[in-house]
Coordinates of C-alpha atoms in Angstrom, one line a residue:
M52 CA -83.8 -17.6 -72.8
I53 CA -85.2 -21.0 -73.4
N54 CA -88.2 -19.6 -75.4
F55 CA -85.8 -17.5 -77.4
I56 CA -83.8 -20.6 -78.4
K57 CA -87.0 -22.5 -79.2
G58 CA -88.0 -19.5 -81.3
I59 CA -84.8 -19.8 -83.4
F60 CA -85.7 -23.4 -84.2
V61 CA -89.2 -22.3 -85.1
G62 CA -87.8 -19.7 -87.5
I63 CA -85.7 -22.3 -89.2
F64 CA -88.6 -24.6 -89.6
N65 CA -90.6 -21.8 -91.1
I66 CA -88.3 -21.5 -94.1
I67 CA -87.6 -25.2 -94.7
P68 CA -89.9 -26.5 -97.4
G69 CA -92.4 -29.0 -96.2
L70 CA -92.0 -28.0 -92.5
S71 CA -94.2 -25.9 -90.3
G72 CA -93.0 -23.6 -87.6
S73 CA -96.4 -23.8 -85.8
A74 CA -96.2 -27.6 -85.8
L75 CA -92.9 -27.2 -84.0
L76 CA -94.6 -24.9 -81.5
I77 CA -97.0 -27.8 -80.7
I78 CA -94.2 -30.2 -80.1
L79 CA -92.4 -27.7 -77.8
N80 CA -95.7 -27.1 -75.9
L81 CA -95.8 -23.5 -76.9
Y82 CA -98.5 -23.4 -79.5
E83 CA -101.6 -23.1 -77.3
K84 CA -99.8 -20.6 -75.1
C85 CA -98.9 -18.4 -78.0
L86 CA -102.3 -18.6 -79.5
E87 CA -103.9 -17.6 -76.2
A88 CA -101.4 -14.7 -75.8
I89 CA -102.0 -13.4 -79.4
S90 CA -105.8 -13.7 -79.3
N91 CA -106.0 -11.9 -75.9
I92 CA -103.0 -9.5 -76.4
L93 CA -105.3 -6.4 -75.8
K94 CA -106.6 -7.7 -72.5
N95 CA -103.2 -8.1 -70.8
P96 CA -100.7 -6.5 -73.2
K97 CA -97.7 -6.3 -70.9
K98 CA -97.9 -10.0 -69.8
N99 CA -98.6 -11.3 -73.3
I100 CA -96.0 -9.2 -75.1
L101 CA -93.3 -10.2 -72.6
F102 CA -94.2 -13.9 -73.3
L103 CA -94.3 -13.5 -77.1
L104 CA -91.3 -11.2 -77.5
P105 CA -88.4 -13.7 -76.9
I106 CA -90.2 -16.3 -79.1
G107 CA -90.7 -13.7 -81.8
L108 CA -87.2 -12.4 -81.7
G109 CA -85.9 -16.0 -81.8
I110 CA -88.1 -16.7 -84.9
L111 CA -86.7 -13.6 -86.6
L112 CA -83.1 -14.5 -85.9
G113 CA -83.5 -18.1 -86.9
T114 CA -85.2 -17.0 -90.2
F115 CA -82.5 -14.4 -91.0
L116 CA -79.4 -16.6 -90.1
F117 CA -80.5 -19.7 -92.0
S118 CA -82.3 -18.2 -95.0
K119 CA -79.1 -17.7 -97.0
V120 CA -77.8 -21.2 -96.0
I121 CA -81.1 -22.8 -97.1
L122 CA -81.3 -20.9 -100.3
Y123 CA -77.7 -21.9 -101.1
F124 CA -78.3 -25.6 -100.6
I125 CA -81.6 -25.6 -102.5
N126 CA -79.9 -24.0 -105.5
V127 CA -76.7 -26.1 -105.4
F128 CA -77.9 -29.5 -104.1
P129 CA -81.7 -29.4 -104.6
S130 CA -82.5 -33.1 -104.6
A131 CA -80.3 -34.0 -101.6
T132 CA -81.5 -31.0 -99.7
F133 CA -85.2 -31.8 -100.2
L134 CA -84.6 -35.5 -99.1
I135 CA -82.9 -34.2 -95.9
F136 CA -85.9 -31.9 -95.4
T137 CA -88.1 -35.0 -95.7
G138 CA -86.2 -36.6 -92.9
F139 CA -86.8 -33.6 -90.7
S140 CA -90.5 -33.5 -91.6
L141 CA -91.0 -37.3 -90.8
G142 CA -89.3 -36.8 -87.5
T143 CA -92.0 -34.5 -86.3
L144 CA -94.9 -36.8 -87.0
P145 CA -94.7 -39.1 -83.9
H146 CA -94.8 -36.1 -81.6
L147 CA -97.6 -34.4 -83.5
F148 CA -99.7 -37.7 -83.4
K149 CA -99.1 -38.0 -79.7
E150 CA -100.3 -34.4 -79.1
A151 CA -103.4 -34.9 -81.3
S152 CA -104.3 -38.0 -79.3
K153 CA -103.6 -36.5 -75.9
K154 CA -107.3 -36.3 -75.0
G155 CA -108.3 -39.5 -76.6
F156 CA -109.1 -40.7 -80.1
K157 CA -112.4 -41.1 -81.9
D158 CA -113.0 -42.7 -85.3
S159 CA -114.7 -39.5 -86.5
Y160 CA -111.3 -37.7 -86.2
I161 CA -110.4 -39.4 -89.4
I162 CA -112.9 -37.2 -91.3
P163 CA -111.1 -33.8 -90.7
F164 CA -107.8 -35.6 -91.2
L165 CA -108.8 -36.9 -94.7
I166 CA -110.3 -33.5 -95.7
T167 CA -107.1 -31.5 -94.8
F168 CA -104.9 -34.2 -96.2
S169 CA -106.8 -34.1 -99.6
L170 CA -106.7 -30.3 -99.6
G171 CA -103.0 -30.4 -99.0
I172 CA -102.3 -33.0 -101.7
T173 CA -104.3 -30.8 -104.1
M174 CA -102.1 -27.8 -103.3
L175 CA -99.1 -30.0 -104.2
L176 CA -100.3 -30.2 -107.8
F177 CA -98.8 -26.8 -108.2
D178 CA -95.1 -26.3 -108.8
T179 CA -93.6 -25.5 -105.4
K180 CA -89.9 -25.9 -106.3
N181 CA -89.6 -23.2 -108.9
I182 CA -87.9 -20.7 -106.6
T183 CA -87.6 -17.4 -108.5
Y184 CA -87.9 -13.8 -107.4
H185 CA -88.5 -10.4 -109.1
I186 CA -88.9 -7.4 -106.8
D187 CA -90.8 -4.3 -107.9
Y188 CA -91.5 -1.1 -106.0
N189 CA -95.0 0.0 -107.0
L190 CA -98.4 -0.1 -105.2
I191 CA -99.4 -3.4 -106.7
S192 CA -96.2 -4.9 -105.5
I193 CA -96.6 -3.5 -102.0
L194 CA -100.0 -5.2 -101.8
K195 CA -98.3 -8.4 -103.0
Y196 CA -95.8 -8.1 -100.2
F197 CA -98.6 -7.5 -97.7
S198 CA -100.2 -10.8 -98.9
I199 CA -96.9 -12.6 -98.1
G200 CA -97.6 -11.6 -94.5
I201 CA -101.2 -13.0 -94.7
L202 CA -99.9 -16.3 -96.0
L203 CA -97.1 -16.4 -93.4
S204 CA -99.7 -15.8 -90.7
L205 CA -101.9 -18.7 -92.0
S206 CA -98.9 -21.0 -91.9
T207 CA -97.7 -19.7 -88.5
I208 CA -101.1 -19.9 -86.8
I209 CA -102.4 -23.1 -88.6
P210 CA -100.0 -25.9 -87.8
G211 CA -99.2 -28.3 -90.7
L212 CA -99.6 -25.6 -93.3
S213 CA -96.0 -25.1 -94.7
S214 CA -95.3 -21.4 -95.4
T215 CA -93.0 -22.5 -98.2
V216 CA -95.7 -24.4 -99.9
L217 CA -98.3 -21.6 -99.6
L218 CA -95.8 -19.0 -100.8
S219 CA -94.6 -21.1 -103.7
L220 CA -98.2 -21.6 -104.8
F221 CA -98.3 -17.9 -105.5
N222 CA -94.7 -17.6 -106.7
L223 CA -93.8 -15.6 -103.6
Y224 CA -91.3 -17.9 -101.8
G225 CA -88.3 -16.7 -103.7
I226 CA -89.2 -13.0 -103.0
Y227 CA -89.6 -13.8 -99.3
L228 CA -86.4 -15.8 -99.0
Y229 CA -84.3 -13.3 -100.9
S230 CA -85.8 -10.3 -98.9
I231 CA -85.1 -12.0 -95.6
S232 CA -81.5 -12.9 -96.4
N233 CA -80.8 -9.4 -97.8
L234 CA -83.0 -7.4 -95.2
N235 CA -85.1 -5.8 -98.0
L236 CA -87.3 -3.5 -95.9
I237 CA -89.5 -2.5 -98.9
V238 CA -90.7 -6.1 -98.9
L239 CA -90.4 -6.9 -95.2
I240 CA -92.4 -4.0 -93.7
P241 CA -95.6 -4.6 -95.6
T242 CA -95.0 -8.3 -95.0
A243 CA -94.7 -7.7 -91.2
I244 CA -97.9 -5.6 -91.2
G245 CA -99.9 -8.3 -93.0
L246 CA -98.6 -10.9 -90.6
I247 CA -99.5 -9.0 -87.5
I248 CA -103.0 -8.0 -88.5
T249 CA -103.9 -11.5 -89.9
S250 CA -102.4 -13.4 -86.9
F251 CA -104.6 -11.5 -84.4
F252 CA -107.9 -12.6 -86.2
I253 CA -106.8 -16.1 -87.2
S254 CA -105.5 -16.9 -83.7
K255 CA -109.0 -16.1 -82.2
I256 CA -110.6 -18.6 -84.6
I257 CA -108.1 -21.4 -84.1
N258 CA -108.2 -20.8 -80.3
Y259 CA -111.9 -21.3 -80.3
F260 CA -111.8 -24.6 -82.2
L261 CA -109.0 -25.9 -79.9
K262 CA -111.1 -25.2 -76.9
K263 CA -114.3 -26.6 -78.3
H264 CA -113.1 -29.3 -80.7
Y265 CA -109.6 -30.3 -79.6
G266 CA -109.3 -33.7 -81.3
Y267 CA -110.9 -32.7 -84.5
T268 CA -108.7 -29.6 -84.8
Y269 CA -105.4 -31.4 -84.2
F270 CA -106.2 -34.2 -86.6
A271 CA -107.0 -31.7 -89.2
I272 CA -103.6 -30.2 -88.5
L273 CA -102.0 -33.6 -88.8
G274 CA -103.6 -34.0 -92.2
F275 CA -102.1 -30.9 -93.5
T276 CA -98.7 -31.8 -92.1
I277 CA -98.5 -35.3 -93.7
S278 CA -99.8 -33.9 -97.0
T279 CA -96.8 -31.7 -97.4
I280 CA -94.3 -34.5 -97.3
P281 CA -94.8 -35.7 -100.9
S282 CA -93.8 -32.2 -102.1
L283 CA -90.2 -33.0 -101.0
L284 CA -89.9 -36.3 -102.9
N285 CA -89.5 -35.0 -106.5
L286 CA -85.9 -36.3 -106.7
N287 CA -83.5 -36.1 -109.6
F288 CA -80.2 -37.8 -108.8
T289 CA -77.6 -38.4 -111.5
K290 CA -75.4 -40.7 -109.4
T291 CA -76.3 -43.7 -107.3
S292 CA -73.7 -42.7 -104.7
E293 CA -75.4 -39.3 -104.4
L294 CA -78.8 -41.0 -103.8
I295 CA -77.4 -43.3 -101.2
T296 CA -75.6 -40.5 -99.3
S297 CA -78.7 -38.4 -99.4
I298 CA -80.9 -41.2 -98.0
I299 CA -78.4 -41.7 -95.2
L300 CA -78.5 -38.0 -94.4
G301 CA -82.3 -38.1 -94.5
V302 CA -82.4 -40.9 -92.0
I303 CA -80.0 -39.0 -89.8
A304 CA -82.2 -35.9 -90.0
F305 CA -85.2 -38.0 -89.0
L306 CA -83.3 -39.5 -86.0
I307 CA -82.0 -36.1 -84.9
T308 CA -85.4 -34.5 -85.1
N309 CA -87.2 -37.3 -83.3
Y310 CA -84.6 -37.4 -80.5
S311 CA -84.2 -33.7 -80.1
F312 CA -87.9 -33.1 -79.5
K313 CA -87.8 -35.6 -76.7
V314 CA -84.9 -33.7 -75.1
I315 CA -85.9 -30.1 -75.6
K316 CA -89.6 -30.5 -75.0

């Protein structure tokens, strides 16, 4: 039951721009366990599936329940909503840094951090706030929906990669969010297939790097995570009172996130 509840929060994080569900899995001490279960699912299928099932169901429920809410606030109060998301994102950083340094720190860890941070910043040069969607039902579109699953897998398995940023780069975020909130199976079925297939192979790769190069891998993750934060700061307030209120809400979001992870961890 606890893992199911944690999965709900992971699902919410997956659809909030600038946040990463897999980064939350790290904070909740579930990431490496999930990675091990996915990459070795064929060796002990019953045990691994029973472990992954409540987390997966929680992720699906969290994504479905909050997709319409998030879509509404992004459309009606975009600047305030993104500033609150910034608070949520900043609240995860102390816990991610603590996890990355768990086995010690080396100066050389800065190199993968800078590489992934630079890559993440480069990705932000693209427009990630233009949330539009147009759904077709031909073969090319089915392949496009399959690619949504691939991108979701990358952001799910590689912490710090925001699924919303990746999907927005290819103008797929609106399609994904709309399909989730309306249970459009024409989109969701190929998306799920792409997600499952890609996750199996990517999990094996990341699992290897975590076992052989723990610190380097986690600081690379941290670089991706921090690089997504500027994408949330393109603010356009018409009233000073709105800006002040949004900043206060952003600070509250930071405090709630930071405190909550200390409690539920």
